[in-house]
Amino acid sequence: MQEAKLNNAQFIVRKAAVLGAGVMGAQIAAHMVNANIETLLFELPAEADEPNANVVKAIEKLKKHEPAPLSVKAKAAFIQAANYDQHLEQLKTCDVVIEAIAERIDWKQALYEKVAPHLGEQTIFASNTSGLSINTLAQAFPQALRHRFCGVHFFNPPRYMHLVELIPCEQSDALMLDSLESFLVTYLGKGVIRAKDTPNFIANRIGVFSLLAAMHHARSFGLAFDEVDALTGTLIGRPKSATFRTADVVGLDVLAHVIHTMRDTLPDDDWHSYFETPDWLRGLIEEDALGQKTKRGVYQKVGKEIQVLDPAENTYRVSCGEVNEALKQQLAYGKPADKIAVMHDSQHTHGRFLWAIHRDLFHYCAVQLEHIADNARDLDLAVRWGFGWERGPFEIWQGAGWKQVVDWINGDIAAGKSMCAKPLPSWVMKIGEKEVAAVHTSHGSYAPVSETVHRRSELPVYRRQLFPDRLIGEDATYGETIFETDAVRMWHTGDKIAILSFKSKMHTIGKDVLNGILDAIKETEKNWQAMVIWQTEPPFSLGANLKQATERPKPQHVAKHAPAQPSPLENFFKRFKKSAQATVHKAAREFDTADALMARKLAEVEVMVAQFQQTSQALRYAMIPTVAAVDGLALGGGCEFVMHCDRTVATMETYIGLVEAGIGLLPAGGGCKEFALRAAQTAVGNDPFPQLKKYYQTVAMAELAKSAEQAKELGFLRPADTIIMNRFELLHAAKLQAMTLAESGYRPPLRSRTIPVTGNTGIATIESMLVNMHEGGFISDHDYLIGKKIAYVMCGGDLTPGSLVDEEWFLELERAAFMELLATEKTQARIDHTLKTGKPLRN
């Protein structure tokens, strides 16, 4: 009867519990409350203190941890502290219980026996083990409860890592697994991969093998640790942490445990000789140098100096790993499909090392696929989502030419160059009578056990993912085009919602994008019910295209060796060194004809700023609803567009801010105006200054919200805006929001014409704060000037407090202040430095 109830009832998670308040358990609990799920966090009672002291301490650590496990620190208050002596009865009210204690089977089994009698009739119980046998763990559960038991392996850190491996035991109820998968996907925002109950499952099995292969070949090729990291990071599409830094981040003790698990549970593995703990790793663990968590491991930081372990000398030296320059150029700028060929053909030690680790990886994945995963897609996505690779192993192989790589691997096996003499499985050459050219196609991915192509999951939850994470070989078409330019594409998916996507690099906004948005609004007003701005890949937008304003025009006919000519705005930056109060027209009067030409170029910038404002206002006052679907960074002008759309639907991992002050400017696409308007609308007792002061600090400090929740706290998002957890459901949710607005008889808001300003009193109050900061050495002269300009604009100028103005008043103040700051030498230096280095300059 219990099983029938579980199968027929709608699965709703009102409350969850996490058993174990260690690093992983506490962070899983944090992510639960990020998703607004009431969560209990259990730990052993403290012996000589308040019983919940151990949990309270763990919760406090969450507030200080980096990267932040909590979307906002205030969420910590929603984690309820509990201990096993006093609060087990509360487990009956929990829909999901996740065990996350240490990786000891005997400890886990003892805990299961203790808590099992207290579980509710519908409670799903899951172990967060990283590699222990789920079927072995299930034996500690009463037979009657095993249909509600499974493994659910979060990756560290749980908030940020997309992957969760879902591992059934033999008795796990199929509908229970489907319900749990749906919950993990939508409510926790995860990419769920069903794994088989094999040691270390999929991602750790392959990811750790790749680390061990790199360590093995580093030793055989005589490469230093930092040299290997320079080779195995972003250069080959893996995270910056590469190999040995990844070991430090994971924890050297954790890595050693995983290696031991592979050694002890995989005695017949053909690469078993790789599964040995290196002497240097054992030595560091004995010294309690466990990596990042102990501030010393393979690497350590001494002052500002990064040092790396030299295992031969057992001492640290300055880290300086470099890659052979010719190889680096070929890999960095060559075609992705040619990179494996470059490694294979290289005669340099670095190239031969890279081919060796890829050869072993491809070989290992081909042999193990049928044992550890359902199909090639699951293996590739598990590695991508769990280890942060740009492409999974089979994708890399396929991209390099499937048959060519097969021939190279077979050649190395025949020549004795490969450590493993086991031949590639037959399926890599032929599936039935058909020669293999790819494992991923638009029809699905190959599954060796059934010798068929498996399509993606058909669970209802995946209907929300209109465009899931795409693999090589899958269709890259996004809907039907309405119109397209070099800068934007407007399209639809068969309904009445128009979707606008930017085509510019990092979705920056220049004149061409602005024109595209205005054209899209006109088109939507004529023929569509609503418009959603959504990018096919993050970020949403890095803001205004500074390079477009400073780049020199490309001449039609140029002599082959003609010297490059500086752009007008570059010349302007060199020549125009008057005060911040100087205007374009004054500059044109004071300088000669050449300088007047520079001023006219600056006037073009002012025209672009005005067009930016016009576009923001058009998004606000269009006759159709506009919805911003935001994921990743939304900076500067991108943030201003978000603020002006009727609604925003944002993923939790949205990082949004008006950051113009960092390059010596201020928001001039309506951002200052919008904050002034919002402060007036939410004023208590007709005094907008208290709220305006908070907004001012956000703008002047170029504060970046590090989650969508924090973006609401800072005022970039409104209370009515929607936050979702899974980025692949973003477009679905945004379209629903747009349709709801459209079907509700949408009319744009009326233009605000009576906005009360804080005026000269507000300006004076803020300037007194700036004076104190300046005199205390916290801000520079130029920071002080920028701060004054922002205050002047947001307070509405030199008016009597309470004076009423319209939106255009603020927009004119924005434009004027923006151009005045742009005219200063120090702002020019900040812009130039940022364009060249990608880093801010404080001058």
mmCIF file of C-alpha atoms in Angstrom, residues 629-843:
data_model
loop_
_atom_site.group_PDB
_atom_site.id
_atom_site.type_symbol
_atom_site.label_atom_id
_atom_site.label_comp_id
_atom_site.label_asym_id
_atom_site.label_seq_id
_atom_site.Cartn_x
_atom_site.Cartn_y
_atom_site.Cartn_z
ATOM 1 C CA ALA A 629 15.081 36.570 -19.603
ATOM 2 C CA VAL A 630 18.366 36.935 -17.775
ATOM 3 C CA ASP A 631 21.139 34.447 -17.056
ATOM 4 C CA GLY A 632 24.728 35.217 -16.122
ATOM 5 C CA LEU A 633 26.115 38.739 -16.286
ATOM 6 C CA ALA A 634 23.894 41.739 -16.996
ATOM 7 C CA LEU A 635 26.129 44.771 -16.612
ATOM 8 C CA GLY A 636 25.772 48.474 -17.299
ATOM 9 C CA GLY A 637 23.476 48.971 -20.262
ATOM 10 C CA GLY A 638 22.405 45.346 -20.072
ATOM 11 C CA CYS A 639 21.252 45.955 -16.511
ATOM 12 C CA GLU A 640 19.419 49.129 -17.606
ATOM 13 C CA PHE A 641 17.484 47.197 -20.234
ATOM 14 C CA VAL A 642 16.517 44.660 -17.576
ATOM 15 C CA MET A 643 15.311 47.467 -15.313
ATOM 16 C CA HIS A 644 13.131 48.907 -18.079
ATOM 17 C CA CYS A 645 11.400 45.740 -19.272
ATOM 18 C CA ASP A 646 7.926 45.133 -17.854
ATOM 19 C CA ARG A 647 9.079 41.952 -16.166
ATOM 20 C CA THR A 648 12.297 40.093 -15.623
ATOM 21 C CA VAL A 649 12.680 36.350 -15.268
ATOM 22 C CA ALA A 650 16.178 35.636 -13.952
ATOM 23 C CA THR A 651 18.090 32.524 -13.032
ATOM 24 C CA MET A 652 19.452 32.386 -9.511
ATOM 25 C CA GLU A 653 22.950 32.641 -10.988
ATOM 26 C CA THR A 654 22.331 36.074 -12.460
ATOM 27 C CA TYR A 655 25.021 38.638 -11.674
ATOM 28 C CA ILE A 656 23.686 42.092 -12.328
ATOM 29 C CA GLY A 657 24.897 45.629 -11.717
ATOM 30 C CA LEU A 658 25.376 49.198 -12.879
ATOM 31 C CA VAL A 659 29.175 49.133 -12.947
ATOM 32 C CA GLU A 660 29.906 52.284 -14.965
ATOM 33 C CA ALA A 661 31.552 54.041 -12.015
ATOM 34 C CA GLY A 662 34.326 51.450 -12.244
ATOM 35 C CA ILE A 663 35.427 52.945 -15.575
ATOM 36 C CA GLY A 664 34.899 56.539 -14.528
ATOM 37 C CA LEU A 665 31.382 57.029 -15.886
ATOM 38 C CA LEU A 666 27.814 56.827 -14.625
ATOM 39 C CA PRO A 667 24.746 54.945 -15.873
ATOM 40 C CA ALA A 668 23.267 56.958 -18.727
ATOM 41 C CA GLY A 669 20.837 54.507 -20.309
ATOM 42 C CA GLY A 670 18.144 55.390 -17.810
ATOM 43 C CA GLY A 671 19.659 53.626 -14.791
ATOM 44 C CA CYS A 672 20.030 56.711 -12.598
ATOM 45 C CA LYS A 673 16.576 57.865 -13.651
ATOM 46 C CA GLU A 674 15.070 54.503 -12.853
ATOM 47 C CA PHE A 675 16.531 54.394 -9.342
ATOM 48 C CA ALA A 676 15.333 57.949 -8.674
ATOM 49 C CA LEU A 677 11.867 56.962 -9.879
ATOM 50 C CA ARG A 678 11.792 53.797 -7.760
ATOM 51 C CA ALA A 679 12.926 55.724 -4.694
ATOM 52 C CA ALA A 680 10.087 58.197 -5.203
ATOM 53 C CA GLN A 681 7.527 55.429 -5.731
ATOM 54 C CA THR A 682 8.495 53.641 -2.508
ATOM 55 C CA ALA A 683 9.087 56.753 -0.403
ATOM 56 C CA VAL A 684 7.866 56.661 3.184
ATOM 57 C CA GLY A 685 6.289 59.920 4.310
ATOM 58 C CA ASN A 686 6.993 61.582 0.952
ATOM 59 C CA ASP A 687 10.750 61.483 1.629
ATOM 60 C CA PRO A 688 12.538 59.501 -1.109
ATOM 61 C CA PHE A 689 16.043 60.187 0.240
ATOM 62 C CA PRO A 690 16.468 57.153 2.578
ATOM 63 C CA GLN A 691 15.774 54.778 -0.302
ATOM 64 C CA LEU A 692 17.634 56.940 -2.801
ATOM 65 C CA LYS A 693 20.706 56.885 -0.567
ATOM 66 C CA LYS A 694 20.796 53.069 -0.744
ATOM 67 C CA TYR A 695 20.459 53.162 -4.519
ATOM 68 C CA TYR A 696 23.137 55.838 -4.732
ATOM 69 C CA GLN A 697 25.606 53.689 -2.817
ATOM 70 C CA THR A 698 24.882 50.769 -5.119
ATOM 71 C CA VAL A 699 25.614 52.879 -8.217
ATOM 72 C CA ALA A 700 28.578 54.849 -6.854
ATOM 73 C CA MET A 701 30.295 51.706 -5.559
ATOM 74 C CA ALA A 702 29.563 49.859 -8.825
ATOM 75 C CA GLU A 703 28.108 47.095 -6.689
ATOM 76 C CA LEU A 704 27.467 43.782 -8.423
ATOM 77 C CA ALA A 705 24.657 41.529 -7.232
ATOM 78 C CA LYS A 706 26.048 38.016 -6.903
ATOM 79 C CA SER A 707 22.688 36.297 -7.218
ATOM 80 C CA ALA A 708 19.227 37.169 -8.436
ATOM 81 C CA GLU A 709 18.087 37.276 -4.804
ATOM 82 C CA GLN A 710 20.721 39.902 -4.039
ATOM 83 C CA ALA A 711 19.693 41.781 -7.174
ATOM 84 C CA LYS A 712 16.276 42.157 -5.571
ATOM 85 C CA GLU A 713 17.864 43.397 -2.358
ATOM 86 C CA LEU A 714 19.882 46.006 -4.264
ATOM 87 C CA GLY A 715 16.900 47.114 -6.343
ATOM 88 C CA PHE A 716 18.000 45.946 -9.804
ATOM 89 C CA LEU A 717 15.116 43.471 -9.829
ATOM 90 C CA ARG A 718 11.618 44.265 -8.565
ATOM 91 C CA PRO A 719 9.585 42.241 -6.062
ATOM 92 C CA ALA A 720 7.311 41.062 -8.892
ATOM 93 C CA ASP A 721 10.212 39.711 -10.952
ATOM 94 C CA THR A 722 10.593 35.931 -11.089
ATOM 95 C CA ILE A 723 13.642 33.909 -10.060
ATOM 96 C CA ILE A 724 14.074 30.377 -11.386
ATOM 97 C CA MET A 725 16.715 27.798 -10.546
ATOM 98 C CA ASN A 726 17.409 26.033 -13.849
ATOM 99 C CA ARG A 727 18.847 28.142 -16.668
ATOM 100 C CA PHE A 728 17.534 25.740 -19.281
ATOM 101 C CA GLU A 729 13.965 26.504 -18.174
ATOM 102 C CA LEU A 730 14.498 30.262 -18.476
ATOM 103 C CA LEU A 731 12.952 30.806 -21.902
ATOM 104 C CA HIS A 732 9.935 28.652 -21.023
ATOM 105 C CA ALA A 733 9.282 30.658 -17.856
ATOM 106 C CA ALA A 734 9.846 34.006 -19.608
ATOM 107 C CA LYS A 735 7.430 33.144 -22.407
ATOM 108 C CA LEU A 736 4.785 32.139 -19.872
ATOM 109 C CA GLN A 737 5.262 35.458 -18.097
ATOM 110 C CA ALA A 738 4.996 37.365 -21.382
ATOM 111 C CA MET A 739 1.876 35.465 -22.392
ATOM 112 C CA THR A 740 0.260 36.089 -19.002
ATOM 113 C CA LEU A 741 0.831 39.832 -19.358
ATOM 114 C CA ALA A 742 -0.463 39.820 -22.913
ATOM 115 C CA GLU A 743 -3.573 37.799 -22.059
ATOM 116 C CA SER A 744 -4.323 40.103 -19.122
ATOM 117 C CA GLY A 745 -5.119 43.041 -21.416
ATOM 118 C CA TYR A 746 -1.670 44.621 -21.152
ATOM 119 C CA ARG A 747 -1.254 48.369 -21.319
ATOM 120 C CA PRO A 748 2.062 50.110 -20.702
ATOM 121 C CA PRO A 749 2.450 52.210 -17.542
ATOM 122 C CA LEU A 750 1.719 55.918 -17.750
ATOM 123 C CA ARG A 751 4.780 58.119 -18.024
ATOM 124 C CA SER A 752 5.887 59.611 -14.734
ATOM 125 C CA ARG A 753 5.672 63.410 -14.933
ATOM 126 C CA THR A 754 5.643 64.363 -11.254
ATOM 127 C CA ILE A 755 8.712 62.775 -9.688
ATOM 128 C CA PRO A 756 9.766 64.504 -6.448
ATOM 129 C CA VAL A 757 13.508 65.155 -6.224
ATOM 130 C CA THR A 758 15.721 65.332 -3.147
ATOM 131 C CA GLY A 759 17.511 68.205 -4.854
ATOM 132 C CA ASN A 760 20.293 70.286 -3.344
ATOM 133 C CA THR A 761 19.701 68.988 0.175
ATOM 134 C CA GLY A 762 20.232 65.396 -0.978
ATOM 135 C CA ILE A 763 23.307 66.417 -2.970
ATOM 136 C CA ALA A 764 24.815 68.199 0.046
ATOM 137 C CA THR A 765 24.188 65.209 2.317
ATOM 138 C CA ILE A 766 25.884 62.801 -0.082
ATOM 139 C CA GLU A 767 28.770 65.191 -0.727
ATOM 140 C CA SER A 768 29.477 65.367 3.007
ATOM 141 C CA MET A 769 29.838 61.559 2.964
ATOM 142 C CA LEU A 770 32.165 61.787 -0.009
ATOM 143 C CA VAL A 771 34.313 64.421 1.710
ATOM 144 C CA ASN A 772 34.803 62.137 4.703
ATOM 145 C CA MET A 773 35.728 59.207 2.469
ATOM 146 C CA HIS A 774 38.107 61.355 0.445
ATOM 147 C CA GLU A 775 39.827 62.813 3.477
ATOM 148 C CA GLY A 776 40.117 59.328 4.949
ATOM 149 C CA GLY A 777 41.921 58.115 1.843
ATOM 150 C CA PHE A 778 39.175 55.657 0.871
ATOM 151 C CA ILE A 779 38.491 57.261 -2.521
ATOM 152 C CA SER A 780 40.648 59.144 -5.005
ATOM 153 C CA ASP A 781 40.112 62.639 -6.384
ATOM 154 C CA HIS A 782 38.500 61.161 -9.460
ATOM 155 C CA ASP A 783 36.297 58.823 -7.444
ATOM 156 C CA TYR A 784 35.151 61.919 -5.565
ATOM 157 C CA LEU A 785 34.269 63.669 -8.819
ATOM 158 C CA ILE A 786 32.373 60.645 -10.121
ATOM 159 C CA GLY A 787 30.496 60.333 -6.833
ATOM 160 C CA LYS A 788 29.454 64.004 -7.001
ATOM 161 C CA LYS A 789 28.197 63.628 -10.561
ATOM 162 C CA ILE A 790 26.141 60.562 -9.693
ATOM 163 C CA ALA A 791 24.649 62.359 -6.679
ATOM 164 C CA TYR A 792 23.806 65.391 -8.783
ATOM 165 C CA VAL A 793 21.917 63.270 -11.304
ATOM 166 C CA MET A 794 20.114 60.934 -8.911
ATOM 167 C CA CYS A 795 19.052 63.794 -6.632
ATOM 168 C CA GLY A 796 17.569 65.636 -9.606
ATOM 169 C CA GLY A 797 20.046 68.494 -9.831
ATOM 170 C CA ASP A 798 20.281 71.781 -7.988
ATOM 171 C CA LEU A 799 16.571 72.098 -7.198
ATOM 172 C CA THR A 800 14.571 72.674 -4.050
ATOM 173 C CA PRO A 801 13.750 69.338 -2.332
ATOM 174 C CA GLY A 802 10.282 68.176 -3.343
ATOM 175 C CA SER A 803 10.384 69.864 -6.738
ATOM 176 C CA LEU A 804 8.503 67.832 -9.312
ATOM 177 C CA VAL A 805 10.157 66.794 -12.576
ATOM 178 C CA ASP A 806 9.519 64.266 -15.339
ATOM 179 C CA GLU A 807 11.610 61.356 -16.583
ATOM 180 C CA GLU A 808 13.146 63.372 -19.400
ATOM 181 C CA TRP A 809 14.632 65.729 -16.821
ATOM 182 C CA PHE A 810 16.652 62.890 -15.304
ATOM 183 C CA LEU A 811 17.634 61.543 -18.716
ATOM 184 C CA GLU A 812 19.038 64.928 -19.726
ATOM 185 C CA LEU A 813 21.013 65.100 -16.488
ATOM 186 C CA GLU A 814 22.369 61.595 -17.169
ATOM 187 C CA ARG A 815 23.516 62.495 -20.671
ATOM 188 C CA ALA A 816 25.205 65.720 -19.612
ATOM 189 C CA ALA A 817 27.027 64.153 -16.642
ATOM 190 C CA PHE A 818 28.095 61.143 -18.713
ATOM 191 C CA MET A 819 29.646 63.365 -21.389
ATOM 192 C CA GLU A 820 31.343 65.553 -18.791
ATOM 193 C CA LEU A 821 32.980 62.547 -17.164
ATOM 194 C CA LEU A 822 33.941 61.111 -20.542
ATOM 195 C CA ALA A 823 35.768 64.374 -21.219
ATOM 196 C CA THR A 824 38.163 63.895 -18.292
ATOM 197 C CA GLU A 825 41.640 62.493 -18.757
ATOM 198 C CA LYS A 826 41.285 60.059 -15.866
ATOM 199 C CA THR A 827 38.054 58.531 -17.156
ATOM 200 C CA GLN A 828 39.714 58.143 -20.538
ATOM 201 C CA ALA A 829 42.598 56.352 -18.836
ATOM 202 C CA ARG A 830 40.187 54.049 -17.014
ATOM 203 C CA ILE A 831 38.350 53.145 -20.207
ATOM 204 C CA ASP A 832 41.580 52.559 -22.103
ATOM 205 C CA HIS A 833 42.983 50.381 -19.316
ATOM 206 C CA THR A 834 39.796 48.307 -19.106
ATOM 207 C CA LEU A 835 39.672 47.778 -22.867
ATOM 208 C CA LYS A 836 43.293 46.625 -22.934
ATOM 209 C CA THR A 837 43.448 44.517 -19.773
ATOM 210 C CA GLY A 838 39.858 43.705 -18.836
ATOM 211 C CA LYS A 839 40.641 44.992 -15.349
ATOM 212 C CA PRO A 840 39.617 48.216 -13.573
ATOM 213 C CA LEU A 841 42.038 51.089 -13.008
ATOM 214 C CA ARG A 842 41.969 53.138 -9.841
ATOM 215 C CA ASN A 843 43.449 56.558 -10.514
#
